[in-house]
Amino acid sequence: MPRISKLLKMVLLVWIAVVIVAAFLYAPPDKALGQAGRVIIFHVPVAWVTVLAFMVSCVHSVLYLRRRRPQDDLKASSAASLGLVFAILATVTGSMFARITWGSFWNWDPRETSILILLLIYAAYHALRMAIEDEERRGRLSAVYAIVAAVTVPFLVFVVPRVYFSLHPDIITPTGGLDMGPRTLQVFLASLAGFTGLFAWLFQLTVRTGAMSLAAERRSAS
Amino acid sequence: MNAILVDQVTAVYVVLAVSSAIFGGIFAFVWRLSRRARLPAKARAMALGAQLLMWAAVAVLAVTGVVGSVDTVLILSLGALLADWLIVFSCLWRLDKASKA
């Protein structure tokens, strides 16, 4: 492992450990939500990684259509897989939070409904990939699908929950600022950075192991 | 409108449950990747065992409600989550090394 890469991973280890400590001991309880307000420090970065992963998938899909390199297709599908995992985590953790604030796990709130639609859209992406055997055709069709799917992401994540009345707490104020105290804001931003770093590492590993299993498949086929 | 329907100790347990679910989900994904990378079965079993024990500890804590003070639950949650993160990190580290070999 090159020294710089090793160092970055050790930084990530310490960074997320510090975020965890700060989330419980440094950030004060929320004025309205009390101790449960700490959920934001973990739940929102997960939702952020979901959006980031789907955007990365879109970028690599565009690159695939331009260059037709299998690595781009692998990167696009790896990012979409990670996005789906993080979307599931955001939905599950969001519904746990809904239980203690709204009294039930699922309320068909615009935020819940839009993340569910997003989950279905990207589940369909993987279903599509599994349905096509020819590598080149699979890459081309799923790249087009991923680009179209990515267009829906900003609407479903940022627009729909703000257009319709939602019970979901919004951390973004009407003036564009973040509605949280200075200490919570520091920990929240550190958490966003930490989860972004974690995504970068997970993405690298998903691509690498994907390449390994592809190579193994080709070896056994020949 | 949002209002907390539970007491503050339960609210901390919910934060622990949410964050533990996040690290657990990431662990499950990494564990799947480690199968793909053909990591030794013993290493994978040990990691899974550690993660399951961690969840069992969290569940026992939350279900029995043996701890009643907010400060103590905060410290316990912090410890549990740090252990969870260490399990995830060690899995990532092993996988990183194995996938480069």
PDB file of C-alpha atoms in Angstrom:
ATOM      1  CA  MET A   1       0.000   0.000   0.000  1.00  0.00           C
ATOM      2  CA  PRO A   2       1.636   3.321  -0.974  1.00  0.00           C
ATOM      3  CA  ARG A   3       2.515   5.485   2.017  1.00  0.00           C
ATOM      4  CA  ILE A   4       0.165   8.382   1.134  1.00  0.00           C
ATOM      5  CA  SER A   5      -2.809   6.054   0.677  1.00  0.00           C
ATOM      6  CA  LYS A   6      -2.037   4.353   4.016  1.00  0.00           C
ATOM      7  CA  LEU A   7      -1.771   7.737   5.712  1.00  0.00           C
ATOM      8  CA  LEU A   8      -5.114   8.923   4.272  1.00  0.00           C
ATOM      9  CA  LYS A   9      -6.824   5.788   5.571  1.00  0.00           C
ATOM     10  CA  MET A  10      -5.362   6.282   9.038  1.00  0.00           C
ATOM     11  CA  VAL A  11      -6.571   9.901   8.942  1.00  0.00           C
ATOM     12  CA  LEU A  12     -10.051   8.626   8.024  1.00  0.00           C
ATOM     13  CA  LEU A  13      -9.964   6.178  10.958  1.00  0.00           C
ATOM     14  CA  VAL A  14      -9.155   8.960  13.417  1.00  0.00           C
ATOM     15  CA  TRP A  15     -11.453  11.507  11.706  1.00  0.00           C
ATOM     16  CA  ILE A  16     -14.606   9.368  11.950  1.00  0.00           C
ATOM     17  CA  ALA A  17     -13.682   8.288  15.504  1.00  0.00           C
ATOM     18  CA  VAL A  18     -13.432  11.985  16.469  1.00  0.00           C
ATOM     19  CA  VAL A  19     -16.789  12.681  14.752  1.00  0.00           C
ATOM     20  CA  ILE A  20     -18.403   9.878  16.798  1.00  0.00           C
ATOM     21  CA  VAL A  21     -16.951  11.218  20.063  1.00  0.00           C
ATOM     22  CA  ALA A  22     -17.947  14.792  19.189  1.00  0.00           C
ATOM     23  CA  ALA A  23     -21.470  13.749  18.127  1.00  0.00           C
ATOM     24  CA  PHE A  24     -22.143  12.363  21.602  1.00  0.00           C
ATOM     25  CA  LEU A  25     -20.057  14.612  23.845  1.00  0.00           C
ATOM     26  CA  TYR A  26     -19.332  17.928  22.064  1.00  0.00           C
ATOM     27  CA  ALA A  27     -22.544  18.676  20.127  1.00  0.00           C
ATOM     28  CA  PRO A  28     -25.293  19.882  22.485  1.00  0.00           C
ATOM     29  CA  PRO A  29     -28.830  18.414  22.412  1.00  0.00           C
ATOM     30  CA  ASP A  30     -31.056  20.080  19.814  1.00  0.00           C
ATOM     31  CA  LYS A  31     -33.428  22.823  21.028  1.00  0.00           C
ATOM     32  CA  ALA A  32     -36.504  21.189  19.492  1.00  0.00           C
ATOM     33  CA  LEU A  33     -35.545  17.530  19.124  1.00  0.00           C
ATOM     34  CA  GLY A  34     -33.461  17.112  22.294  1.00  0.00           C
ATOM     35  CA  GLN A  35     -30.999  14.174  22.323  1.00  0.00           C
ATOM     36  CA  ALA A  36     -32.602  12.727  19.190  1.00  0.00           C
ATOM     37  CA  GLY A  37     -31.299  15.734  17.222  1.00  0.00           C
ATOM     38  CA  ARG A  38     -27.884  13.986  17.138  1.00  0.00           C
ATOM     39  CA  VAL A  39     -29.338  11.670  14.484  1.00  0.00           C
ATOM     40  CA  ILE A  40     -28.800  14.465  11.919  1.00  0.00           C
ATOM     41  CA  ILE A  41     -25.010  14.103  12.312  1.00  0.00           C
ATOM     42  CA  PHE A  42     -25.171  10.547  10.912  1.00  0.00           C
ATOM     43  CA  HIS A  43     -28.355  10.415   8.854  1.00  0.00           C
ATOM     44  CA  VAL A  44     -27.826  13.475   6.614  1.00  0.00           C
ATOM     45  CA  PRO A  45     -24.257  12.507   5.521  1.00  0.00           C
ATOM     46  CA  VAL A  46     -25.638   9.105   4.474  1.00  0.00           C
ATOM     47  CA  ALA A  47     -28.251  10.855   2.317  1.00  0.00           C
ATOM     48  CA  TRP A  48     -25.492  13.115   0.926  1.00  0.00           C
ATOM     49  CA  VAL A  49     -23.359  10.091  -0.044  1.00  0.00           C
ATOM     50  CA  THR A  50     -26.424   8.644  -1.832  1.00  0.00           C
ATOM     51  CA  VAL A  51     -26.658  11.747  -4.049  1.00  0.00           C
ATOM     52  CA  LEU A  52     -22.883  11.847  -4.556  1.00  0.00           C
ATOM     53  CA  ALA A  53     -22.756   8.171  -5.576  1.00  0.00           C
ATOM     54  CA  PHE A  54     -25.567   8.566  -8.119  1.00  0.00           C
ATOM     55  CA  MET A  55     -23.816  11.621  -9.597  1.00  0.00           C
ATOM     56  CA  VAL A  56     -20.515   9.712  -9.833  1.00  0.00           C
ATOM     57  CA  SER A  57     -22.403   6.916 -11.585  1.00  0.00           C
ATOM     58  CA  CYS A  58     -23.823   9.450 -14.054  1.00  0.00           C
ATOM     59  CA  VAL A  59     -20.372  10.943 -14.795  1.00  0.00           C
ATOM     60  CA  HIS A  60     -18.860   7.510 -15.491  1.00  0.00           C
ATOM     61  CA  SER A  61     -21.868   6.576 -17.617  1.00  0.00           C
ATOM     62  CA  VAL A  62     -21.247   9.665 -19.786  1.00  0.00           C
ATOM     63  CA  LEU A  63     -17.574   8.718 -19.985  1.00  0.00           C
ATOM     64  CA  TYR A  64     -18.528   5.174 -21.012  1.00  0.00           C
ATOM     65  CA  LEU A  65     -20.743   6.416 -23.840  1.00  0.00           C
ATOM     66  CA  ARG A  66     -17.902   8.640 -25.070  1.00  0.00           C
ATOM     67  CA  ARG A  67     -14.947   6.253 -24.730  1.00  0.00           C
ATOM     68  CA  ARG A  68     -16.584   2.774 -24.538  1.00  0.00           C
ATOM     69  CA  ARG A  69     -14.041   1.631 -21.984  1.00  0.00           C
ATOM     70  CA  PRO A  70     -15.262  -1.290 -19.765  1.00  0.00           C
ATOM     71  CA  GLN A  71     -13.611   0.365 -16.721  1.00  0.00           C
ATOM     72  CA  ASP A  72     -16.038   3.281 -16.995  1.00  0.00           C
ATOM     73  CA  ASP A  73     -18.986   0.882 -17.037  1.00  0.00           C
ATOM     74  CA  LEU A  74     -17.567  -0.907 -13.980  1.00  0.00           C
ATOM     75  CA  LYS A  75     -17.123   2.427 -12.174  1.00  0.00           C
ATOM     76  CA  ALA A  76     -20.661   3.551 -13.082  1.00  0.00           C
ATOM     77  CA  SER A  77     -22.237   0.331 -11.797  1.00  0.00           C
ATOM     78  CA  SER A  78     -20.038   0.318  -8.655  1.00  0.00           C
ATOM     79  CA  ALA A  79     -21.094   3.878  -7.792  1.00  0.00           C
ATOM     80  CA  ALA A  80     -24.762   3.017  -8.437  1.00  0.00           C
ATOM     81  CA  SER A  81     -24.464  -0.036  -6.123  1.00  0.00           C
ATOM     82  CA  LEU A  82     -22.998   2.116  -3.373  1.00  0.00           C
ATOM     83  CA  GLY A  83     -25.685   4.748  -3.948  1.00  0.00           C
ATOM     84  CA  LEU A  84     -28.377   2.096  -3.581  1.00  0.00           C
ATOM     85  CA  VAL A  85     -26.847   0.806  -0.319  1.00  0.00           C
ATOM     86  CA  PHE A  86     -26.652   4.328   1.123  1.00  0.00           C
ATOM     87  CA  ALA A  87     -30.202   5.114  -0.090  1.00  0.00           C
ATOM     88  CA  ILE A  88     -31.473   2.024   1.759  1.00  0.00           C
ATOM     89  CA  LEU A  89     -29.560   3.129   4.878  1.00  0.00           C
ATOM     90  CA  ALA A  90     -30.969   6.676   4.612  1.00  0.00           C
ATOM     91  CA  THR A  91     -34.510   5.270   4.278  1.00  0.00           C
ATOM     92  CA  VAL A  92     -34.169   2.818   7.166  1.00  0.00           C
ATOM     93  CA  THR A  93     -32.555   5.321   9.533  1.00  0.00           C
ATOM     94  CA  GLY A  94     -35.029   8.019   8.484  1.00  0.00           C
ATOM     95  CA  SER A  95     -37.953   5.752   9.307  1.00  0.00           C
ATOM     96  CA  MET A  96     -36.423   4.935  12.726  1.00  0.00           C
ATOM     97  CA  PHE A  97     -36.286   8.671  13.377  1.00  0.00           C
ATOM     98  CA  ALA A  98     -39.867   9.083  12.092  1.00  0.00           C
ATOM     99  CA  ARG A  99     -41.040   6.546  14.670  1.00  0.00           C
ATOM    100  CA  ILE A 100     -39.975   8.698  17.599  1.00  0.00           C
ATOM    101  CA  THR A 101     -40.992  12.044  16.126  1.00  0.00           C
ATOM    102  CA  TRP A 102     -44.161  11.233  14.171  1.00  0.00           C
ATOM    103  CA  GLY A 103     -45.252   8.054  15.946  1.00  0.00           C
ATOM    104  CA  SER A 104     -44.955   5.611  13.039  1.00  0.00           C
ATOM    105  CA  PHE A 105     -42.187   4.196  10.885  1.00  0.00           C
ATOM    106  CA  TRP A 106     -43.771   5.161   7.580  1.00  0.00           C
ATOM    107  CA  ASN A 107     -46.062   8.153   6.895  1.00  0.00           C
ATOM    108  CA  TRP A 108     -45.928   8.613   3.092  1.00  0.00           C
ATOM    109  CA  ASP A 109     -44.396  12.021   3.736  1.00  0.00           C
ATOM    110  CA  PRO A 110     -43.040  13.652   0.493  1.00  0.00           C
ATOM    111  CA  ARG A 111     -39.449  13.049   1.706  1.00  0.00           C
ATOM    112  CA  GLU A 112     -40.129   9.362   2.417  1.00  0.00           C
ATOM    113  CA  THR A 113     -42.036   8.873  -0.813  1.00  0.00           C
ATOM    114  CA  SER A 114     -39.377  10.540  -2.950  1.00  0.00           C
ATOM    115  CA  ILE A 115     -36.523   8.455  -1.480  1.00  0.00           C
ATOM    116  CA  LEU A 116     -38.621   5.317  -2.059  1.00  0.00           C
ATOM    117  CA  ILE A 117     -39.091   6.305  -5.726  1.00  0.00           C
ATOM    118  CA  LEU A 118     -35.338   6.892  -5.986  1.00  0.00           C
ATOM    119  CA  LEU A 119     -34.673   3.457  -4.494  1.00  0.00           C
ATOM    120  CA  LEU A 120     -36.989   1.835  -7.030  1.00  0.00           C
ATOM    121  CA  ILE A 121     -35.375   3.737  -9.931  1.00  0.00           C
ATOM    122  CA  TYR A 122     -31.889   2.498  -8.988  1.00  0.00           C
ATOM    123  CA  ALA A 123     -33.097  -1.012  -8.128  1.00  0.00           C
ATOM    124  CA  ALA A 124     -34.430  -1.097 -11.700  1.00  0.00           C
ATOM    125  CA  TYR A 125     -30.953  -0.030 -12.936  1.00  0.00           C
ATOM    126  CA  HIS A 126     -29.452  -3.157 -11.366  1.00  0.00           C
ATOM    127  CA  ALA A 127     -32.305  -5.329 -12.639  1.00  0.00           C
ATOM    128  CA  LEU A 128     -31.649  -3.984 -16.131  1.00  0.00           C
ATOM    129  CA  ARG A 129     -27.950  -4.820 -15.861  1.00  0.00           C
ATOM    130  CA  MET A 130     -28.706  -8.357 -14.733  1.00  0.00           C
ATOM    131  CA  ALA A 131     -31.156  -8.855 -17.603  1.00  0.00           C
ATOM    132  CA  ILE A 132     -28.604  -8.193 -20.395  1.00  0.00           C
ATOM    133  CA  GLU A 133     -25.844 -10.707 -21.042  1.00  0.00           C
ATOM    134  CA  ASP A 134     -23.924  -8.992 -23.810  1.00  0.00           C
ATOM    135  CA  GLU A 135     -21.303  -6.772 -22.101  1.00  0.00           C
ATOM    136  CA  GLU A 136     -21.241  -3.990 -24.683  1.00  0.00           C
ATOM    137  CA  ARG A 137     -25.025  -3.749 -24.921  1.00  0.00           C
ATOM    138  CA  ARG A 138     -25.403  -3.889 -21.141  1.00  0.00           C
ATOM    139  CA  GLY A 139     -22.865  -1.080 -20.737  1.00  0.00           C
ATOM    140  CA  ARG A 140     -24.525   1.120 -23.360  1.00  0.00           C
ATOM    141  CA  LEU A 141     -28.124   0.664 -22.171  1.00  0.00           C
ATOM    142  CA  SER A 142     -27.333   0.989 -18.478  1.00  0.00           C
ATOM    143  CA  ALA A 143     -25.220   4.105 -19.149  1.00  0.00           C
ATOM    144  CA  VAL A 144     -28.182   5.775 -20.869  1.00  0.00           C
ATOM    145  CA  TYR A 145     -30.471   4.642 -18.037  1.00  0.00           C
ATOM    146  CA  ALA A 146     -28.065   5.968 -15.349  1.00  0.00           C
ATOM    147  CA  ILE A 147     -27.911   9.392 -17.036  1.00  0.00           C
ATOM    148  CA  VAL A 148     -31.718   9.634 -17.199  1.00  0.00           C
ATOM    149  CA  ALA A 149     -32.009   8.365 -13.601  1.00  0.00           C
ATOM    150  CA  ALA A 150     -29.500  10.967 -12.395  1.00  0.00           C
ATOM    151  CA  VAL A 151     -31.702  13.740 -13.819  1.00  0.00           C
ATOM    152  CA  THR A 152     -34.433  12.704 -11.350  1.00  0.00           C
ATOM    153  CA  VAL A 153     -32.085  12.791  -8.312  1.00  0.00           C
ATOM    154  CA  PRO A 154     -32.059  16.584  -7.673  1.00  0.00           C
ATOM    155  CA  PHE A 155     -35.853  16.747  -8.120  1.00  0.00           C
ATOM    156  CA  LEU A 156     -36.558  13.830  -5.795  1.00  0.00           C
ATOM    157  CA  VAL A 157     -34.018  14.801  -3.149  1.00  0.00           C
ATOM    158  CA  PHE A 158     -34.070  18.594  -3.146  1.00  0.00           C
ATOM    159  CA  VAL A 159     -37.177  19.887  -4.979  1.00  0.00           C
ATOM    160  CA  VAL A 160     -40.153  17.568  -4.256  1.00  0.00           C
ATOM    161  CA  PRO A 161     -39.781  17.594  -0.410  1.00  0.00           C
ATOM    162  CA  ARG A 162     -39.686  21.416  -0.470  1.00  0.00           C
ATOM    163  CA  VAL A 163     -42.542  21.968  -2.908  1.00  0.00           C
ATOM    164  CA  TYR A 164     -45.057  19.873  -0.945  1.00  0.00           C
ATOM    165  CA  PHE A 165     -45.771  20.212   2.769  1.00  0.00           C
ATOM    166  CA  SER A 166     -43.462  17.895   4.661  1.00  0.00           C
ATOM    167  CA  LEU A 167     -43.146  16.924   8.308  1.00  0.00           C
ATOM    168  CA  HIS A 168     -39.470  16.184   7.741  1.00  0.00           C
ATOM    169  CA  PRO A 169     -37.212  18.669   9.564  1.00  0.00           C
ATOM    170  CA  ASP A 170     -35.298  20.820   7.074  1.00  0.00           C
ATOM    171  CA  ILE A 171     -31.790  21.820   8.101  1.00  0.00           C
ATOM    172  CA  ILE A 172     -31.573  24.329   5.221  1.00  0.00           C
ATOM    173  CA  THR A 173     -33.125  27.688   6.145  1.00  0.00           C
ATOM    174  CA  PRO A 174     -35.112  29.790   3.596  1.00  0.00           C
ATOM    175  CA  THR A 175     -32.059  32.095   3.331  1.00  0.00           C
ATOM    176  CA  GLY A 176     -29.840  29.143   2.364  1.00  0.00           C
ATOM    177  CA  GLY A 177     -28.053  28.762   5.711  1.00  0.00           C
ATOM    178  CA  LEU A 178     -27.935  25.707   7.964  1.00  0.00           C
ATOM    179  CA  ASP A 179     -30.333  25.654  10.887  1.00  0.00           C
ATOM    180  CA  MET A 180     -28.113  24.350  13.698  1.00  0.00           C
ATOM    181  CA  GLY A 181     -25.944  25.655  16.520  1.00  0.00           C
ATOM    182  CA  PRO A 182     -22.230  26.345  15.887  1.00  0.00           C
ATOM    183  CA  ARG A 183     -20.983  23.221  17.698  1.00  0.00           C
ATOM    184  CA  THR A 184     -23.463  20.914  15.984  1.00  0.00           C
ATOM    185  CA  LEU A 185     -22.602  22.546  12.656  1.00  0.00           C
ATOM    186  CA  GLN A 186     -18.867  21.846  13.162  1.00  0.00           C
ATOM    187  CA  VAL A 187     -19.513  18.168  13.937  1.00  0.00           C
ATOM    188  CA  PHE A 188     -22.043  17.902  11.097  1.00  0.00           C
ATOM    189  CA  LEU A 189     -19.588  19.300   8.512  1.00  0.00           C
ATOM    190  CA  ALA A 190     -16.816  17.038   9.839  1.00  0.00           C
ATOM    191  CA  SER A 191     -19.198  14.086   9.488  1.00  0.00           C
ATOM    192  CA  LEU A 192     -20.043  15.078   5.895  1.00  0.00           C
ATOM    193  CA  ALA A 193     -16.304  15.170   5.088  1.00  0.00           C
ATOM    194  CA  GLY A 194     -15.689  11.837   6.855  1.00  0.00           C
ATOM    195  CA  PHE A 195     -18.501  10.044   5.049  1.00  0.00           C
ATOM    196  CA  THR A 196     -17.325  11.497   1.729  1.00  0.00           C
ATOM    197  CA  GLY A 197     -13.861  10.045   2.424  1.00  0.00           C
ATOM    198  CA  LEU A 198     -15.424   6.724   3.383  1.00  0.00           C
ATOM    199  CA  PHE A 199     -17.395   6.731   0.119  1.00  0.00           C
ATOM    200  CA  ALA A 200     -14.193   7.368  -1.876  1.00  0.00           C
ATOM    201  CA  TRP A 201     -12.529   4.353  -0.249  1.00  0.00           C
ATOM    202  CA  LEU A 202     -15.593   2.114  -0.633  1.00  0.00           C
ATOM    203  CA  PHE A 203     -15.876   3.140  -4.283  1.00  0.00           C
ATOM    204  CA  GLN A 204     -12.232   2.272  -4.937  1.00  0.00           C
ATOM    205  CA  LEU A 205     -12.681  -1.147  -3.278  1.00  0.00           C
ATOM    206  CA  THR A 206     -15.936  -1.887  -5.106  1.00  0.00           C
ATOM    207  CA  VAL A 207     -14.309  -1.126  -8.453  1.00  0.00           C
ATOM    208  CA  ARG A 208     -11.226  -3.194  -7.615  1.00  0.00           C
ATOM    209  CA  THR A 209     -13.153  -6.257  -6.415  1.00  0.00           C
ATOM    210  CA  GLY A 210     -15.526  -5.897  -9.392  1.00  0.00           C
ATOM    211  CA  ALA A 211     -12.527  -6.043 -11.731  1.00  0.00           C
ATOM    212  CA  MET A 212     -11.254  -9.127  -9.852  1.00  0.00           C
ATOM    213  CA  SER A 213     -14.515 -11.021 -10.240  1.00  0.00           C
ATOM    214  CA  LEU A 214     -14.822 -10.002 -13.911  1.00  0.00           C
ATOM    215  CA  ALA A 215     -11.315 -11.320 -14.563  1.00  0.00           C
ATOM    216  CA  ALA A 216     -12.168 -14.563 -12.746  1.00  0.00           C
ATOM    217  CA  GLU A 217     -15.363 -14.939 -14.803  1.00  0.00           C
ATOM    218  CA  ARG A 218     -13.421 -14.435 -18.058  1.00  0.00           C
ATOM    219  CA  ARG A 219     -10.765 -16.954 -16.983  1.00  0.00           C
ATOM    220  CA  SER A 220     -13.381 -19.603 -16.232  1.00  0.00           C
ATOM    221  CA  ALA A 221     -15.211 -18.876 -19.521  1.00  0.00           C
ATOM    222  CA  SER A 222     -12.088 -19.297 -21.671  1.00  0.00           C
TER     223      SER A 222
ATOM    224  CA  MET B   1     -44.520  19.665  13.361  1.00  0.00           C
ATOM    225  CA  ASN B   2     -41.926  17.521  15.055  1.00  0.00           C
ATOM    226  CA  ALA B   3     -42.077  16.514  18.672  1.00  0.00           C
ATOM    227  CA  ILE B   4     -40.119  13.860  20.470  1.00  0.00           C
ATOM    228  CA  LEU B   5     -42.526  11.170  21.613  1.00  0.00           C
ATOM    229  CA  VAL B   6     -40.014   9.386  23.842  1.00  0.00           C
ATOM    230  CA  ASP B   7     -37.913  10.282  26.892  1.00  0.00           C
ATOM    231  CA  GLN B   8     -34.340  11.546  26.478  1.00  0.00           C
ATOM    232  CA  VAL B   9     -32.660   8.235  27.435  1.00  0.00           C
ATOM    233  CA  THR B  10     -34.681   6.417  24.739  1.00  0.00           C
ATOM    234  CA  ALA B  11     -33.823   9.236  22.322  1.00  0.00           C
ATOM    235  CA  VAL B  12     -30.086   8.524  22.843  1.00  0.00           C
ATOM    236  CA  TYR B  13     -30.739   4.819  22.252  1.00  0.00           C
ATOM    237  CA  VAL B  14     -32.458   5.765  18.998  1.00  0.00           C
ATOM    238  CA  VAL B  15     -29.382   7.782  17.944  1.00  0.00           C
ATOM    239  CA  LEU B  16     -27.258   4.724  18.781  1.00  0.00           C
ATOM    240  CA  ALA B  17     -29.612   2.436  16.841  1.00  0.00           C
ATOM    241  CA  VAL B  18     -29.571   4.756  13.802  1.00  0.00           C
ATOM    242  CA  SER B  19     -25.790   5.153  13.723  1.00  0.00           C
ATOM    243  CA  SER B  20     -25.232   1.464  14.437  1.00  0.00           C
ATOM    244  CA  ALA B  21     -27.575   0.601  11.561  1.00  0.00           C
ATOM    245  CA  ILE B  22     -25.484   2.825   9.267  1.00  0.00           C
ATOM    246  CA  PHE B  23     -22.178   1.195  10.221  1.00  0.00           C
ATOM    247  CA  GLY B  24     -23.870  -2.218  10.152  1.00  0.00           C
ATOM    248  CA  GLY B  25     -25.113  -1.588   6.623  1.00  0.00           C
ATOM    249  CA  ILE B  26     -21.671  -0.493   5.488  1.00  0.00           C
ATOM    250  CA  PHE B  27     -20.215  -3.592   7.188  1.00  0.00           C
ATOM    251  CA  ALA B  28     -22.671  -5.843   5.300  1.00  0.00           C
ATOM    252  CA  PHE B  29     -21.635  -4.276   1.999  1.00  0.00           C
ATOM    253  CA  VAL B  30     -17.900  -4.625   2.765  1.00  0.00           C
ATOM    254  CA  TRP B  31     -18.456  -8.211   3.911  1.00  0.00           C
ATOM    255  CA  ARG B  32     -20.087  -8.994   0.565  1.00  0.00           C
ATOM    256  CA  LEU B  33     -17.123  -7.430  -1.230  1.00  0.00           C
ATOM    257  CA  SER B  34     -14.712  -9.515   0.861  1.00  0.00           C
ATOM    258  CA  ARG B  35     -16.478 -12.657  -0.369  1.00  0.00           C
ATOM    259  CA  ARG B  36     -16.045 -11.401  -3.920  1.00  0.00           C
ATOM    260  CA  ALA B  37     -12.320 -10.781  -3.240  1.00  0.00           C
ATOM    261  CA  ARG B  38     -12.064 -14.323  -1.789  1.00  0.00           C
ATOM    262  CA  LEU B  39     -10.786 -13.243   1.595  1.00  0.00           C
ATOM    263  CA  PRO B  40     -10.066 -16.246   3.864  1.00  0.00           C
ATOM    264  CA  ALA B  41     -13.258 -17.697   5.350  1.00  0.00           C
ATOM    265  CA  LYS B  42     -11.826 -17.515   8.883  1.00  0.00           C
ATOM    266  CA  ALA B  43     -11.174 -13.772   8.648  1.00  0.00           C
ATOM    267  CA  ARG B  44     -14.672 -13.147   7.287  1.00  0.00           C
ATOM    268  CA  ALA B  45     -16.267 -15.297   9.995  1.00  0.00           C
ATOM    269  CA  MET B  46     -14.341 -13.452  12.731  1.00  0.00           C
ATOM    270  CA  ALA B  47     -15.450 -10.071  11.382  1.00  0.00           C
ATOM    271  CA  LEU B  48     -19.074 -11.208  11.145  1.00  0.00           C
ATOM    272  CA  GLY B  49     -18.893 -12.609  14.673  1.00  0.00           C
ATOM    273  CA  ALA B  50     -17.538  -9.308  16.013  1.00  0.00           C
ATOM    274  CA  GLN B  51     -20.289  -7.338  14.280  1.00  0.00           C
ATOM    275  CA  LEU B  52     -23.052  -9.672  15.522  1.00  0.00           C
ATOM    276  CA  LEU B  53     -21.717  -9.542  19.092  1.00  0.00           C
ATOM    277  CA  MET B  54     -21.659  -5.753  18.864  1.00  0.00           C
ATOM    278  CA  TRP B  55     -25.303  -5.662  17.768  1.00  0.00           C
ATOM    279  CA  ALA B  56     -26.249  -8.131  20.510  1.00  0.00           C
ATOM    280  CA  ALA B  57     -24.614  -5.870  23.110  1.00  0.00           C
ATOM    281  CA  VAL B  58     -26.488  -2.827  21.773  1.00  0.00           C
ATOM    282  CA  ALA B  59     -29.792  -4.759  21.713  1.00  0.00           C
ATOM    283  CA  VAL B  60     -29.351  -6.016  25.300  1.00  0.00           C
ATOM    284  CA  LEU B  61     -28.542  -2.469  26.431  1.00  0.00           C
ATOM    285  CA  ALA B  62     -31.563  -0.952  24.705  1.00  0.00           C
ATOM    286  CA  VAL B  63     -34.119  -3.681  25.412  1.00  0.00           C
ATOM    287  CA  THR B  64     -33.324  -4.202  29.098  1.00  0.00           C
ATOM    288  CA  GLY B  65     -32.983  -0.461  29.745  1.00  0.00           C
ATOM    289  CA  VAL B  66     -30.517  -1.222  32.554  1.00  0.00           C
ATOM    290  CA  VAL B  67     -28.977   2.221  32.258  1.00  0.00           C
ATOM    291  CA  GLY B  68     -31.212   5.094  33.256  1.00  0.00           C
ATOM    292  CA  SER B  69     -29.086   8.234  33.116  1.00  0.00           C
ATOM    293  CA  VAL B  70     -28.679  10.217  29.889  1.00  0.00           C
ATOM    294  CA  ASP B  71     -24.960  10.864  30.478  1.00  0.00           C
ATOM    295  CA  THR B  72     -24.172   7.181  31.050  1.00  0.00           C
ATOM    296  CA  VAL B  73     -26.128   6.137  27.964  1.00  0.00           C
ATOM    297  CA  LEU B  74     -24.260   8.771  25.930  1.00  0.00           C
ATOM    298  CA  ILE B  75     -20.900   7.329  27.028  1.00  0.00           C
ATOM    299  CA  LEU B  76     -22.023   3.733  26.429  1.00  0.00           C
ATOM    300  CA  SER B  77     -23.396   4.629  22.996  1.00  0.00           C
ATOM    301  CA  LEU B  78     -20.179   6.381  22.112  1.00  0.00           C
ATOM    302  CA  GLY B  79     -18.152   3.296  23.128  1.00  0.00           C
ATOM    303  CA  ALA B  80     -20.435   0.947  21.198  1.00  0.00           C
ATOM    304  CA  LEU B  81     -20.265   3.066  18.075  1.00  0.00           C
ATOM    305  CA  LEU B  82     -16.482   3.435  18.229  1.00  0.00           C
ATOM    306  CA  ALA B  83     -16.197  -0.353  18.458  1.00  0.00           C
ATOM    307  CA  ASP B  84     -18.575  -0.636  15.492  1.00  0.00           C
ATOM    308  CA  TRP B  85     -16.453   1.773  13.429  1.00  0.00           C
ATOM    309  CA  LEU B  86     -13.287  -0.166  14.326  1.00  0.00           C
ATOM    310  CA  ILE B  87     -14.875  -3.409  13.092  1.00  0.00           C
ATOM    311  CA  VAL B  88     -15.877  -1.741   9.797  1.00  0.00           C
ATOM    312  CA  PHE B  89     -12.451  -0.134   9.400  1.00  0.00           C
ATOM    313  CA  SER B  90     -10.555  -3.378  10.048  1.00  0.00           C
ATOM    314  CA  CYS B  91     -12.700  -5.124   7.415  1.00  0.00           C
ATOM    315  CA  LEU B  92     -12.015  -2.325   4.924  1.00  0.00           C
ATOM    316  CA  TRP B  93      -8.282  -2.490   5.674  1.00  0.00           C
ATOM    317  CA  ARG B  94      -8.097  -6.270   5.163  1.00  0.00           C
ATOM    318  CA  LEU B  95     -10.107  -6.037   1.959  1.00  0.00           C
ATOM    319  CA  ASP B  96      -7.878  -3.229   0.705  1.00  0.00           C
ATOM    320  CA  LYS B  97      -4.778  -5.347   1.237  1.00  0.00           C
ATOM    321  CA  ALA B  98      -6.341  -8.492  -0.224  1.00  0.00           C
ATOM    322  CA  SER B  99      -7.628  -6.758  -3.346  1.00  0.00           C
ATOM    323  CA  LYS B 100      -4.159  -5.353  -4.091  1.00  0.00           C
ATOM    324  CA  ALA B 101      -2.336  -8.651  -3.669  1.00  0.00           C
TER     325      ALA B 101
END
